[in-house]
Short mmCIF file of C-alpha atoms in Angstrom, two decimals:
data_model
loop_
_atom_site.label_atom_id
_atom_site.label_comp_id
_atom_site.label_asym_id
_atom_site.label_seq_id
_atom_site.Cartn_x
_atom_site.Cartn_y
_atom_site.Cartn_z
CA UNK A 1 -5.31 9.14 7.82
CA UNK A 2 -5.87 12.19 10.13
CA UNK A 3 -3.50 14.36 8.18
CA UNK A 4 -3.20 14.49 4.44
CA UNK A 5 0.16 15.67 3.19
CA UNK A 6 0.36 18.21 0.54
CA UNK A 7 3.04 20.59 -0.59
CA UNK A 8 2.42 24.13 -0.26
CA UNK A 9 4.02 26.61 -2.56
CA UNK A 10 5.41 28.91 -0.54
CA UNK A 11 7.08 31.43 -3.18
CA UNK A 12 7.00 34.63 -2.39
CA UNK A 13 4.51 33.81 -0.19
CA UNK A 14 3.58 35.16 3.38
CA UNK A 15 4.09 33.05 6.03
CA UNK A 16 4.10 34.40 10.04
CA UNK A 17 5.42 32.86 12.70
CA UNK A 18 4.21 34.32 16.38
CA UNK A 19 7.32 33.84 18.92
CA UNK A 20 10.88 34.81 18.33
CA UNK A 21 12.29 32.46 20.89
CA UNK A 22 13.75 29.24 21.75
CA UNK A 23 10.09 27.55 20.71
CA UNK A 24 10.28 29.76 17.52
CA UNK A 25 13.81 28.99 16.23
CA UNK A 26 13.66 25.25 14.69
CA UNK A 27 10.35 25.87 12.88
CA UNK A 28 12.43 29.41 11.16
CA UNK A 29 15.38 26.72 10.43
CA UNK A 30 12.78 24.93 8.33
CA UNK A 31 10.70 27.80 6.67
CA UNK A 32 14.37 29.35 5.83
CA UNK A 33 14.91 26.68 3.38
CA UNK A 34 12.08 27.65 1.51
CA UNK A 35 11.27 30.57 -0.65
CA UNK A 36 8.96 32.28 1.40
CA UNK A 37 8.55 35.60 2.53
CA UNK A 38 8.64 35.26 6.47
CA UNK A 39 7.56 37.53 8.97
CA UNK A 40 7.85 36.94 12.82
CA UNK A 41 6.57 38.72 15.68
CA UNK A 42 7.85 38.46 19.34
CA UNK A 43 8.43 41.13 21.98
CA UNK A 44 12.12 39.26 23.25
CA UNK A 45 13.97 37.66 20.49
CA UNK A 46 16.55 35.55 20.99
CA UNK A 47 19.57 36.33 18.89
CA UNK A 48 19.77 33.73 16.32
CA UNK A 49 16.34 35.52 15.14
CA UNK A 50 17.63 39.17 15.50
CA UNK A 51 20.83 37.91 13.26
CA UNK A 52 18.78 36.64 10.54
CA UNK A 53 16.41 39.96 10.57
CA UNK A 54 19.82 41.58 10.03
CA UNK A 55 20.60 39.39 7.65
CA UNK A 56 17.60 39.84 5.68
CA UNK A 57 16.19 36.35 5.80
CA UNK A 58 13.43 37.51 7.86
CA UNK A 59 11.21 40.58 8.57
CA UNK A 60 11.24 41.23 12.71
CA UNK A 61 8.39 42.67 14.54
CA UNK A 62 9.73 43.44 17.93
CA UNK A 63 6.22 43.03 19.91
CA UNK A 64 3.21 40.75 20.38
CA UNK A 65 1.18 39.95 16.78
CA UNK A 66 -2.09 41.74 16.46
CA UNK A 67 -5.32 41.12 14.62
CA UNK A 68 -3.60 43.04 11.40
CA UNK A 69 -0.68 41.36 11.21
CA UNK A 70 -2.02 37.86 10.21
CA UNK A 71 -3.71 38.85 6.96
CA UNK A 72 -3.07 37.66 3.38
CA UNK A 73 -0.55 34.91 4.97
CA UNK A 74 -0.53 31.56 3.22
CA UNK A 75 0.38 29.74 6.92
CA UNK A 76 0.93 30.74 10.41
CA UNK A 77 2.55 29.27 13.29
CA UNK A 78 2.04 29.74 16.86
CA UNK A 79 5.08 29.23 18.80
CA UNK A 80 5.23 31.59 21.84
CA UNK A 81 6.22 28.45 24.28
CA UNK A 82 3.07 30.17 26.33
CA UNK A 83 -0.26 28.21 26.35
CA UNK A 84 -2.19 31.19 26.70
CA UNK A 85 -0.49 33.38 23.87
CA UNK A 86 -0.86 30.77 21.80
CA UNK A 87 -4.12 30.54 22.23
CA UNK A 88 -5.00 34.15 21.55
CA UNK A 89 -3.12 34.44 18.24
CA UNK A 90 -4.35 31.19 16.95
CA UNK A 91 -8.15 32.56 17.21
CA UNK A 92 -6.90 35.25 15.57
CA UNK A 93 -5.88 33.08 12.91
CA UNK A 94 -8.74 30.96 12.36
CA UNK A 95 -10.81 34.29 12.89
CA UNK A 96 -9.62 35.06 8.91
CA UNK A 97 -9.54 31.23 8.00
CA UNK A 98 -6.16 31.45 8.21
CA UNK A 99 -4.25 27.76 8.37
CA UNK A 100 -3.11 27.62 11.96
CA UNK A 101 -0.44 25.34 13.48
CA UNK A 102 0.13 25.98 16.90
CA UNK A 103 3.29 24.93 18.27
CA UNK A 104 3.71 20.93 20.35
CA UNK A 105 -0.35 21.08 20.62
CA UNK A 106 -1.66 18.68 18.13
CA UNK A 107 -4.98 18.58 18.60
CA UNK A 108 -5.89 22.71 18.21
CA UNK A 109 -3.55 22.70 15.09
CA UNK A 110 -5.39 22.89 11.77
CA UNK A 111 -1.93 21.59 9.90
CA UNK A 112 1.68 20.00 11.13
CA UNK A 113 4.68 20.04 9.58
CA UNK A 114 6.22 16.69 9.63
CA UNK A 115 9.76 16.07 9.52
CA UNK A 116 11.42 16.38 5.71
CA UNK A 117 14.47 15.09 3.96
CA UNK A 118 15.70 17.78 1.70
CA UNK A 119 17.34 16.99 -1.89
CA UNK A 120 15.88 19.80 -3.02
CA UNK A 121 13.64 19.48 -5.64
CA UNK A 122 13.34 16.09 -4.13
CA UNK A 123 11.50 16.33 -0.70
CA UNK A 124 10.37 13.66 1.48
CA UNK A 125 7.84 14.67 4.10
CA UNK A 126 7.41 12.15 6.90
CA UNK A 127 4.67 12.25 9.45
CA UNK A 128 3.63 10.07 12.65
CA UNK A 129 0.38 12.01 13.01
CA UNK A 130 1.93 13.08 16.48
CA UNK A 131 2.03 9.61 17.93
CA UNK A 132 5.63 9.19 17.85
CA UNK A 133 8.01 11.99 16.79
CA UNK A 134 11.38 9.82 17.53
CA UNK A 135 9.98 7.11 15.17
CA UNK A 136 9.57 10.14 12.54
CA UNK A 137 13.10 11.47 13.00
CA UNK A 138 13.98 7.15 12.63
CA UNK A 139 12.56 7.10 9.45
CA UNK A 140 14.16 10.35 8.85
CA UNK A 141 17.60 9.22 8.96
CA UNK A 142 16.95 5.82 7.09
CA UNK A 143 15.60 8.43 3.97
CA UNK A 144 18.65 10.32 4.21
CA UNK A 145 21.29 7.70 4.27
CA UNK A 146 19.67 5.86 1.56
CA UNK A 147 18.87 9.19 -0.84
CA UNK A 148 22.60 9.93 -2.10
CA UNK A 149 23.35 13.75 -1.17
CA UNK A 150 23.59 14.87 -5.23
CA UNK A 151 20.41 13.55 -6.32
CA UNK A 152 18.72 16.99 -5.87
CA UNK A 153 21.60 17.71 -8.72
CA UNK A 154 20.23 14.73 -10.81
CA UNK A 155 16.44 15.85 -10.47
CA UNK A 156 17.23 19.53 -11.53
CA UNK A 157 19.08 18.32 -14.58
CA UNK A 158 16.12 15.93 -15.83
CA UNK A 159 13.70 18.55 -14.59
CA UNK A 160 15.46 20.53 -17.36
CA UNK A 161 14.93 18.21 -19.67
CA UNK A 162 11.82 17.20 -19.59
CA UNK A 163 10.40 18.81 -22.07
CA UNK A 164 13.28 17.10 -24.85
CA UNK A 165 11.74 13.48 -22.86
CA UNK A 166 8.23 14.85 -23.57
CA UNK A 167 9.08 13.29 -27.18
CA UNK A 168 8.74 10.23 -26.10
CA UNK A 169 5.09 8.41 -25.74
CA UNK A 170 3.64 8.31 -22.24
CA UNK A 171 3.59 4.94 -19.98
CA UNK A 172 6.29 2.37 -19.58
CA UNK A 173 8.78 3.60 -22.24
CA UNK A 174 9.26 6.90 -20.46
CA UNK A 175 8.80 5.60 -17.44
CA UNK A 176 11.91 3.08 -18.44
CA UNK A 177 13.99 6.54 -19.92
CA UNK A 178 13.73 7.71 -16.53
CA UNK A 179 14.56 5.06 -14.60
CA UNK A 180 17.86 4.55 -16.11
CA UNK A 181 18.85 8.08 -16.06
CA UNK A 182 18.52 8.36 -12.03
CA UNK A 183 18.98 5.08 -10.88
CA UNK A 184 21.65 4.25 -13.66
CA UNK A 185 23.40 6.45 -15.91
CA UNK A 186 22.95 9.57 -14.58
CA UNK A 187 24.73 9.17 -11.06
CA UNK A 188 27.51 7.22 -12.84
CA UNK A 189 28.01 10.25 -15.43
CA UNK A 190 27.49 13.13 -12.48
CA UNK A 191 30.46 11.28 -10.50
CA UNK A 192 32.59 10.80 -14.28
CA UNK A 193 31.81 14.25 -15.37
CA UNK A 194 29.72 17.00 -13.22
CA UNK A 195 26.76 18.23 -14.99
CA UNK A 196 28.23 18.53 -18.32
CA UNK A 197 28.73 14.59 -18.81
CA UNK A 198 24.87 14.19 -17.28
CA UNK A 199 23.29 16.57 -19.90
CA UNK A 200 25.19 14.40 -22.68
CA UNK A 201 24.19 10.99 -21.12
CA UNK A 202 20.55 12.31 -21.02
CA UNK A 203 20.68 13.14 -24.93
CA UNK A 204 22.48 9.77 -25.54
CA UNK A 205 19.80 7.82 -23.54
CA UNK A 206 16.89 9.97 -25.17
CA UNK A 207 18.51 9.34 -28.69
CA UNK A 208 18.63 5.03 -27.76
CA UNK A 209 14.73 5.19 -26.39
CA UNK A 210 13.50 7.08 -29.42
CA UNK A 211 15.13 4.55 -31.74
CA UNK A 212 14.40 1.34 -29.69
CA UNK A 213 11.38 -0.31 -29.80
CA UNK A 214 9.02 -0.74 -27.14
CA UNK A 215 9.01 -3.70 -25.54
CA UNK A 216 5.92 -6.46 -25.60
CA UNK A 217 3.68 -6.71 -23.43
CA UNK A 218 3.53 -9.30 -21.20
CA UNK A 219 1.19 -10.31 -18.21
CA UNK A 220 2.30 -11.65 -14.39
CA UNK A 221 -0.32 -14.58 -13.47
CA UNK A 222 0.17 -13.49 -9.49
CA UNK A 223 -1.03 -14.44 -6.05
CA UNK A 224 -1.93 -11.46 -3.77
CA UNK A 225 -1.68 -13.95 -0.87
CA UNK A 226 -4.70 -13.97 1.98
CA UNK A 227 -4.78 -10.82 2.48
CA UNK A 228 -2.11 -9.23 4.77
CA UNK A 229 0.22 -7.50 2.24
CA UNK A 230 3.38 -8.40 4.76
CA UNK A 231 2.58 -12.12 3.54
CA UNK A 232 3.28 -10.41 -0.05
CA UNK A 233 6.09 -12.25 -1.48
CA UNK A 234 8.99 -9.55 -2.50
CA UNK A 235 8.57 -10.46 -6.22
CA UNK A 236 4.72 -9.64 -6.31
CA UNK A 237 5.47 -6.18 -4.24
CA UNK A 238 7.86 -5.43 -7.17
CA UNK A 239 6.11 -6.10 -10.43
CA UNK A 240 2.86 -4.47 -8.64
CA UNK A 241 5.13 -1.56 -8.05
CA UNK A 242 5.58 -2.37 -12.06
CA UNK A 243 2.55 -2.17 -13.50
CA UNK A 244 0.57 -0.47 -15.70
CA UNK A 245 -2.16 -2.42 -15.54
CA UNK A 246 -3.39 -4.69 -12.38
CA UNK A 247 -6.51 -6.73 -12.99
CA UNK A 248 -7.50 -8.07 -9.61
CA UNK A 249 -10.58 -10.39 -8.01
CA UNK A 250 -12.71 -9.16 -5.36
CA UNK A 251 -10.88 -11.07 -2.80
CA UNK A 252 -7.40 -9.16 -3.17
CA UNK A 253 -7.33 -6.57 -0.30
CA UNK A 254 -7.38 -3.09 -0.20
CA UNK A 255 -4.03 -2.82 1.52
CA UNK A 256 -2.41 -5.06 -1.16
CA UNK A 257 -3.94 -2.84 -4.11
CA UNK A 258 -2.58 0.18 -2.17
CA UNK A 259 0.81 -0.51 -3.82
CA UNK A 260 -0.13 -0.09 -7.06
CA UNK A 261 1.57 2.35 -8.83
CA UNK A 262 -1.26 5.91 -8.67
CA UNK A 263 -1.11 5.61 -12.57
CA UNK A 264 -1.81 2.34 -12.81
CA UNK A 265 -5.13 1.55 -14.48
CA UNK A 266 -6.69 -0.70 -11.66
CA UNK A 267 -9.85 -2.76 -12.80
CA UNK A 268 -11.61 -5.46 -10.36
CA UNK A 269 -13.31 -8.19 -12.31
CA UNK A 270 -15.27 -9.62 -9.21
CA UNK A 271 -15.97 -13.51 -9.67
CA UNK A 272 -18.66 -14.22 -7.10
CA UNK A 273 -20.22 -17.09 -6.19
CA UNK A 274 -24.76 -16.58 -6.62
CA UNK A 275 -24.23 -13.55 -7.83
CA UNK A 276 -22.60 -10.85 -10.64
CA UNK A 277 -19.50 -11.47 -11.81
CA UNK A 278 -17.16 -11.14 -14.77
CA UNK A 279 -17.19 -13.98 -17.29
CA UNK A 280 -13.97 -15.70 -18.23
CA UNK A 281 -13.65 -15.23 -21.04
CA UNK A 282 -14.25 -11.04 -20.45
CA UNK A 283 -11.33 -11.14 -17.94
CA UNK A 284 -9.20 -12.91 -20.72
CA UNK A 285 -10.19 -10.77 -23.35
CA UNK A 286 -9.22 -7.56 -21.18
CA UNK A 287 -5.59 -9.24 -20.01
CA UNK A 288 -5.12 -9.98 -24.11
CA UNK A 289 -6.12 -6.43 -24.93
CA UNK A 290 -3.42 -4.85 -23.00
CA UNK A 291 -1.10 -6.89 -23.31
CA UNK A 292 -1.12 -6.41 -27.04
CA UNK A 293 -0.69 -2.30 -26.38
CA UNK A 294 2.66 -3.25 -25.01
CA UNK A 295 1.64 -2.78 -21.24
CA UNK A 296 3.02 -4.41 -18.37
CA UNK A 297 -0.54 -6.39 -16.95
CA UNK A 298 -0.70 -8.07 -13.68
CA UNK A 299 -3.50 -10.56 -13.22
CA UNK A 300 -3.90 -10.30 -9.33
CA UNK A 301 -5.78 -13.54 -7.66
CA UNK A 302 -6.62 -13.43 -3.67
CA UNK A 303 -4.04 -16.58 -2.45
CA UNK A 304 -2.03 -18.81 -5.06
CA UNK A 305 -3.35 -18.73 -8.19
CA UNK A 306 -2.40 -22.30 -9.03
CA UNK A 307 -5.13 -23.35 -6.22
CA UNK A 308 -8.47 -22.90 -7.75
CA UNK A 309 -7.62 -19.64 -9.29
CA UNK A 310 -8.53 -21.19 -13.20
CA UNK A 311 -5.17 -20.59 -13.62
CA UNK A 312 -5.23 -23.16 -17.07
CA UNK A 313 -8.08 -21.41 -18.49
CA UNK A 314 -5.85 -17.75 -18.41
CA UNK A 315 -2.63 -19.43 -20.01
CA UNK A 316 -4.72 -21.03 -22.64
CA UNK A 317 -5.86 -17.71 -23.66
CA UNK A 318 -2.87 -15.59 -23.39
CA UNK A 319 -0.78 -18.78 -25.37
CA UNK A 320 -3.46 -18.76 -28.31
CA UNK A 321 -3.17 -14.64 -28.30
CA UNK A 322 1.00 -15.23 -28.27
CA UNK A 323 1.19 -12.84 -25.21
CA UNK A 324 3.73 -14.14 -23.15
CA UNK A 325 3.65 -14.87 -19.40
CA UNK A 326 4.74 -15.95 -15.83
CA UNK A 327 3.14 -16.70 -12.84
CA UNK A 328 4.12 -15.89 -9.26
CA UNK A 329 3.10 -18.07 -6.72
CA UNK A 330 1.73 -16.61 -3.44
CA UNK A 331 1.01 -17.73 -0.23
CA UNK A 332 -2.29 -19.83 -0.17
CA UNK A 333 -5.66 -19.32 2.28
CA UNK A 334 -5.05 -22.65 3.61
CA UNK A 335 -1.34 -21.75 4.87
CA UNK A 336 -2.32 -18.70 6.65
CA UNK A 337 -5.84 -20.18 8.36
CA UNK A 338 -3.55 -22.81 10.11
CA UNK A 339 -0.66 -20.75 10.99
CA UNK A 340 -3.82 -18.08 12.51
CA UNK A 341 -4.64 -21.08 15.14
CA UNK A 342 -1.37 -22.54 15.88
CA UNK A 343 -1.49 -25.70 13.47
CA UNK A 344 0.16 -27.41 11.16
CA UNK A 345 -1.19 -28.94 8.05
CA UNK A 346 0.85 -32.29 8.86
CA UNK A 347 1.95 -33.97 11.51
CA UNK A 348 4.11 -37.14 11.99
CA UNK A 349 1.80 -39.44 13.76
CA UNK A 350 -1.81 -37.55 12.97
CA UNK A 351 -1.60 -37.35 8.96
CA UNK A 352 0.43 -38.27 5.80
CA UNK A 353 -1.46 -36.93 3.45
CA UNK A 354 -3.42 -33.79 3.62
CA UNK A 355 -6.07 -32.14 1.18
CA UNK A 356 -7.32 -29.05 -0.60
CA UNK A 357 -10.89 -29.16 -1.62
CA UNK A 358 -13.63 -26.73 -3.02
CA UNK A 359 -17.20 -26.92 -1.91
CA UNK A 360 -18.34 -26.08 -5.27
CA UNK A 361 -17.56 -26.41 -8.77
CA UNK A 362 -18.99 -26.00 -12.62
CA UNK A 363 -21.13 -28.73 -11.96
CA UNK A 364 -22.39 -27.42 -8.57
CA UNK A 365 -21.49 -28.94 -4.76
CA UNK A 366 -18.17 -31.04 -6.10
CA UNK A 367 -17.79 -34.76 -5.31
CA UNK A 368 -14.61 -36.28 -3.53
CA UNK A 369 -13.68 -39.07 -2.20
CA UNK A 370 -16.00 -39.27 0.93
CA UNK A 371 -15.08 -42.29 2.42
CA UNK A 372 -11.21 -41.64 2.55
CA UNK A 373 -11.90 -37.91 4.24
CA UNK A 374 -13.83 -39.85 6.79
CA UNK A 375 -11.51 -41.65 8.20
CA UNK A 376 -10.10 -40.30 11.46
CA UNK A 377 -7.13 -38.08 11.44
CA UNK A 378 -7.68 -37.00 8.09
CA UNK A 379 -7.07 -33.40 7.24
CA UNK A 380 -8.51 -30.94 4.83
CA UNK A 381 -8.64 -27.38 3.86
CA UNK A 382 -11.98 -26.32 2.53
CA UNK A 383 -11.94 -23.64 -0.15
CA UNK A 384 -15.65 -22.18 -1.49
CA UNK A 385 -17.03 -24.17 1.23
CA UNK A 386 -19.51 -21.87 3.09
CA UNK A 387 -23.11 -22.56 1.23
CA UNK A 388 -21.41 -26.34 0.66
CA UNK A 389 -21.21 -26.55 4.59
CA UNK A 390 -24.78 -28.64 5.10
CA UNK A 391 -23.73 -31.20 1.64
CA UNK A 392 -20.06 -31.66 3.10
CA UNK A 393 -21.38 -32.73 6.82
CA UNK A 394 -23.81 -34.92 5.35
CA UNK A 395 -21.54 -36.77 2.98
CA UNK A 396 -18.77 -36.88 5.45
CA UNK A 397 -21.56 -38.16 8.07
CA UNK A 398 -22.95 -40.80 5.62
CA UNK A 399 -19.28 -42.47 4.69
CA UNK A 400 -18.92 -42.96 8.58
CA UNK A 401 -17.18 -39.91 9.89
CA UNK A 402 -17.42 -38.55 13.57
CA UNK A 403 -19.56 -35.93 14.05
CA UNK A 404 -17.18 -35.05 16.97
CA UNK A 405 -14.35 -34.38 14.68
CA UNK A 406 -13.15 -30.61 15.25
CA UNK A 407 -13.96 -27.97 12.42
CA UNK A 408 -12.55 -24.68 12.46
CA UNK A 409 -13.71 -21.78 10.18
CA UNK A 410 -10.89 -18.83 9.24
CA UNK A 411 -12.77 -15.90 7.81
CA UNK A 412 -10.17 -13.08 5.97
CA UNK A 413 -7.27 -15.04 7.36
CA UNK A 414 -4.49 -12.91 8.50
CA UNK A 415 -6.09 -9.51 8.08
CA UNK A 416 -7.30 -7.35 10.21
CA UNK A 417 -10.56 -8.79 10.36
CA UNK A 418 -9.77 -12.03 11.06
CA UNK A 419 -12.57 -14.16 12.50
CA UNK A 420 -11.97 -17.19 13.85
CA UNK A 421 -14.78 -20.18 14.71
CA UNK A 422 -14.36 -23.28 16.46
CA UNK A 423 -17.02 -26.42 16.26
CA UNK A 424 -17.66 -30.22 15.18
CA UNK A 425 -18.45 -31.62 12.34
CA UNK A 426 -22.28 -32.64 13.50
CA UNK A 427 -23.13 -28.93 14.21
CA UNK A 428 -21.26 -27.16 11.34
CA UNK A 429 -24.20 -26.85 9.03
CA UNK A 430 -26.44 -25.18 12.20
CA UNK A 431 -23.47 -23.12 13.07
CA UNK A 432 -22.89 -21.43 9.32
CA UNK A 433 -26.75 -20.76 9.09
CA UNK A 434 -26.33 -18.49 12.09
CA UNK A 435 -23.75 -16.52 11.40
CA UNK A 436 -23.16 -14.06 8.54
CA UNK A 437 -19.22 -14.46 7.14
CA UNK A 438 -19.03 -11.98 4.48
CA UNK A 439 -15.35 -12.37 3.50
CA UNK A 440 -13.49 -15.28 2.10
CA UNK A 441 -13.20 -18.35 5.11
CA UNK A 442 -11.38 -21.32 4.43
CA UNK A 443 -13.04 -24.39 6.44
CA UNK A 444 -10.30 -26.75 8.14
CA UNK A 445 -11.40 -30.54 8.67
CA UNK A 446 -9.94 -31.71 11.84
CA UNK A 447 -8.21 -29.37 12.93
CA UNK A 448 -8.84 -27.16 16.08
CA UNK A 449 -7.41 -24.15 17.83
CA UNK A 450 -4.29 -24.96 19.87
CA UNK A 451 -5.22 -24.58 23.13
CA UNK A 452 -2.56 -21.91 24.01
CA UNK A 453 -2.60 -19.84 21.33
CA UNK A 454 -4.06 -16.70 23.81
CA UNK A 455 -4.27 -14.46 20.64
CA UNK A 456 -7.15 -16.54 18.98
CA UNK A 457 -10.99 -15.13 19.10
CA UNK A 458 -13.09 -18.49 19.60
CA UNK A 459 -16.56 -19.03 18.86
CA UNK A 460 -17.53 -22.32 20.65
CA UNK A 461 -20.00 -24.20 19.04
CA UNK A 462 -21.89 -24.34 22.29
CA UNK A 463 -22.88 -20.29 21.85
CA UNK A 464 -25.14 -21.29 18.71
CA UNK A 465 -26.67 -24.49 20.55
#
């Protein structure tokens, strides 16, 4: 982010614009909306700007700004439609550290204005950092036909009353008030009623929250997916939208976590493999403890958390507290690393059955049933198996396997970062002591790139021979 939006209060505040033309006008359509006090200065205006000097809504300066005319101005735009005038009033702005936007030039412009949906006091600012302004004014016009034209009535009604919600206690049960004023009852009594009927609604639905009781707690047992948060399922984007509290493993990605709710407590209880991490029994304990202050928890586990995500151990705990539950199933690792190299799982001919393994368990490198995952055309997704690599080739090796049969590696499947390797089963252990995979990969047994999938990044195993 190049740009970070903020709102300026612009009160009775100086703003100047330099240019009283064409290149000056739809900037002084925007700054009329607001509050401010606005001065312009431009030796030719047009007459849209001399009417609204006559009018008042402006003070006109019928020649070229100067050094004194910039001073004590909270913003100031350069808009002459003349490179060169631009660029002498714009020093003259930063000379006085004055916030300078200069007109279509994006790069010499110390702030933008980005393209806004007005409900005033409800203001959506939308920005493209430049790159594509008919994308912004897109996204513009999907705000406005979905933000109904009288909710700027709505929000200076409950801005009103705020102070009579005040009474009741912070978190989800205001949060709840609020919700069904705006998105409920409140544009259902404004169409019944005008303001009058939404001032009574708002004292009936204060009057039903302060006699209601909170609701329980309760916690959503959820998969974050691999990674990219388009492969979030719709119900997971909602309740994390929800929450008041996410607890999340390392794995979940920084994208996904993004959509937590800013006031959302957010705590990452890392479980790493050789190394620090949370115990159990802490991460129960914390999921318990607010559950039981009536918030809304998510537990947030990289994947599906009914694949090695000690799912049982969580809804043991939570059952014993009486803390009530559900769990949302995500997309698993194992989904997303064969989709990333053009494979499926199965296939009529090659495999019936296909399996999900971990390299490791509570008891260390975990045992399986060598001798049937030897057999040729047998299929398997590897979780945890990185630093199991060397015991799963040699196991595989002793039952009889091939040493030919194709291994493919998917570190951070579908994000970003994706990194994809290609090799056999004989060289796998040499080929994951060479190279450093930080993030999550998910090892796939027999299975190799499709060949014309152009997108993938191979390793061959012949570059670490």
């Amino acid at each position: 982010m190049r740009h970070f939006p903020v709102f300026v209060d612009l009160s009775n505040k100086r703003v100047v614009v330099s240019g009283a033309g064409e290149c000056a006008v739809a900037k002084l359509r925007l700054l009329l909306r607001t509050e401010a006090d606005i001065h312009v200065f431009g030796a030719d205006p047009v007459d849209v700007v001399r009417d609204w000097a006559d009018a008042g809504k402006i003070t006109l300066t019928s020649r070229a700004l100067q050094n004194d005319n910039i001073t004590e101005s909270v913003l100031f735009y350069a808009a002459n439609d003349d490179a060169a005038e631009d660029a002498r009033v714009a020093a003259i702005g930063r000379g006085v550290s004055q916030l300078t936007n200069i007109v279509d030039n994006l790069d010499d412009s110390q702030f933008i204005t980005p393209a806004i949906v007005d409900r005033d006091p409800v203001t959506v600012a939308i920005g493209t950092e430049g790159a594509a302004p008919v994308l912004a004014r897109k996204i513009k016009q999907q705000v406005e036909e979905s933000l109904p034209a009288n909710l700027g009535i709505l929000a200076r009604i409950g801005q009103a009353f705020r102070p009579a919600a005040d009474a009741l206690p912070m978190g989800r049960k205001r949060r709840d008030f609020w919700s069904r004023f705006y998105f409920n009852a409140g544009p259902r009594a404004l169409d019944r009623g005008g303001k009058i009927a939404v001032q009574e609604t708002l004292n009936h639905l204060l009057d039903d929250a302060l006699n209601t009781r909170a609701a329980s707690g309760r916690v959503h047992l959820m998969g974050a997916g691999p990674g990219d948060p388009e492969l979030l399922t719709l119900k997971a984007r909602n309740l994390l939208h929800e929450a008041d509290v996410v607890i999340h493993d390392q794995l979940v990605s920084a994208p996904i976590l993004e959509l937590a709710r800013r006031e959302a407590i957010v705590v990452e209880t890392g479980k790493r493999g050789f190394g620090k991490s949370w115990k159990q029994d802490d991460i129960n304990a914390l999921m318990i403890k607010h559950a039981a202050q009536g918030h809304h928890v998510v537990r947030l586990k990289s994947g599906d958390p009914v694949i090695f995500g000690r799912l049982d151990e969580e809804m043991d705990a939570l059952s014993n507290a009486g803390i009530p539950f559900d769990i949302i199933p995500g997309i698993t690792s194992a989904s997303a690393a064969a989709a990333s190299i053009g494979q499926s799982l199965t296939k009529r001919g090659r495999n019936s059955t296909f399996r999900i393994l971990t390299g490791h368990d509570v008891d260390g490198f975990a045992d399986h049933d060598w001798r049937a995952l030897a057999k040729s055309g047998s299929t398997a997704a590897i979780y945890m198996g990185k630093r199991a690599s060397r015991f799963l080739a040699g196991r595989l090796l002793m039952h009889g396997a091939d040493s030919a049969i194709p291994i493919t590696i998917v570190e951070n499947a579908s994000r970003a970062d994706q990194h994809i390797l290609s090799t056999s089963l004989g060289a796998l252990p040499d080929l994951m002591d060479q190279v450093a995979l930080d993030g999550p990969a998910i090892i796939l047994l027999g299975l190799a790139p499709r060949a014309a999938l152009d997108a993938i990044d191979t390793l061959e195993e012949q570059e670490f021979a």
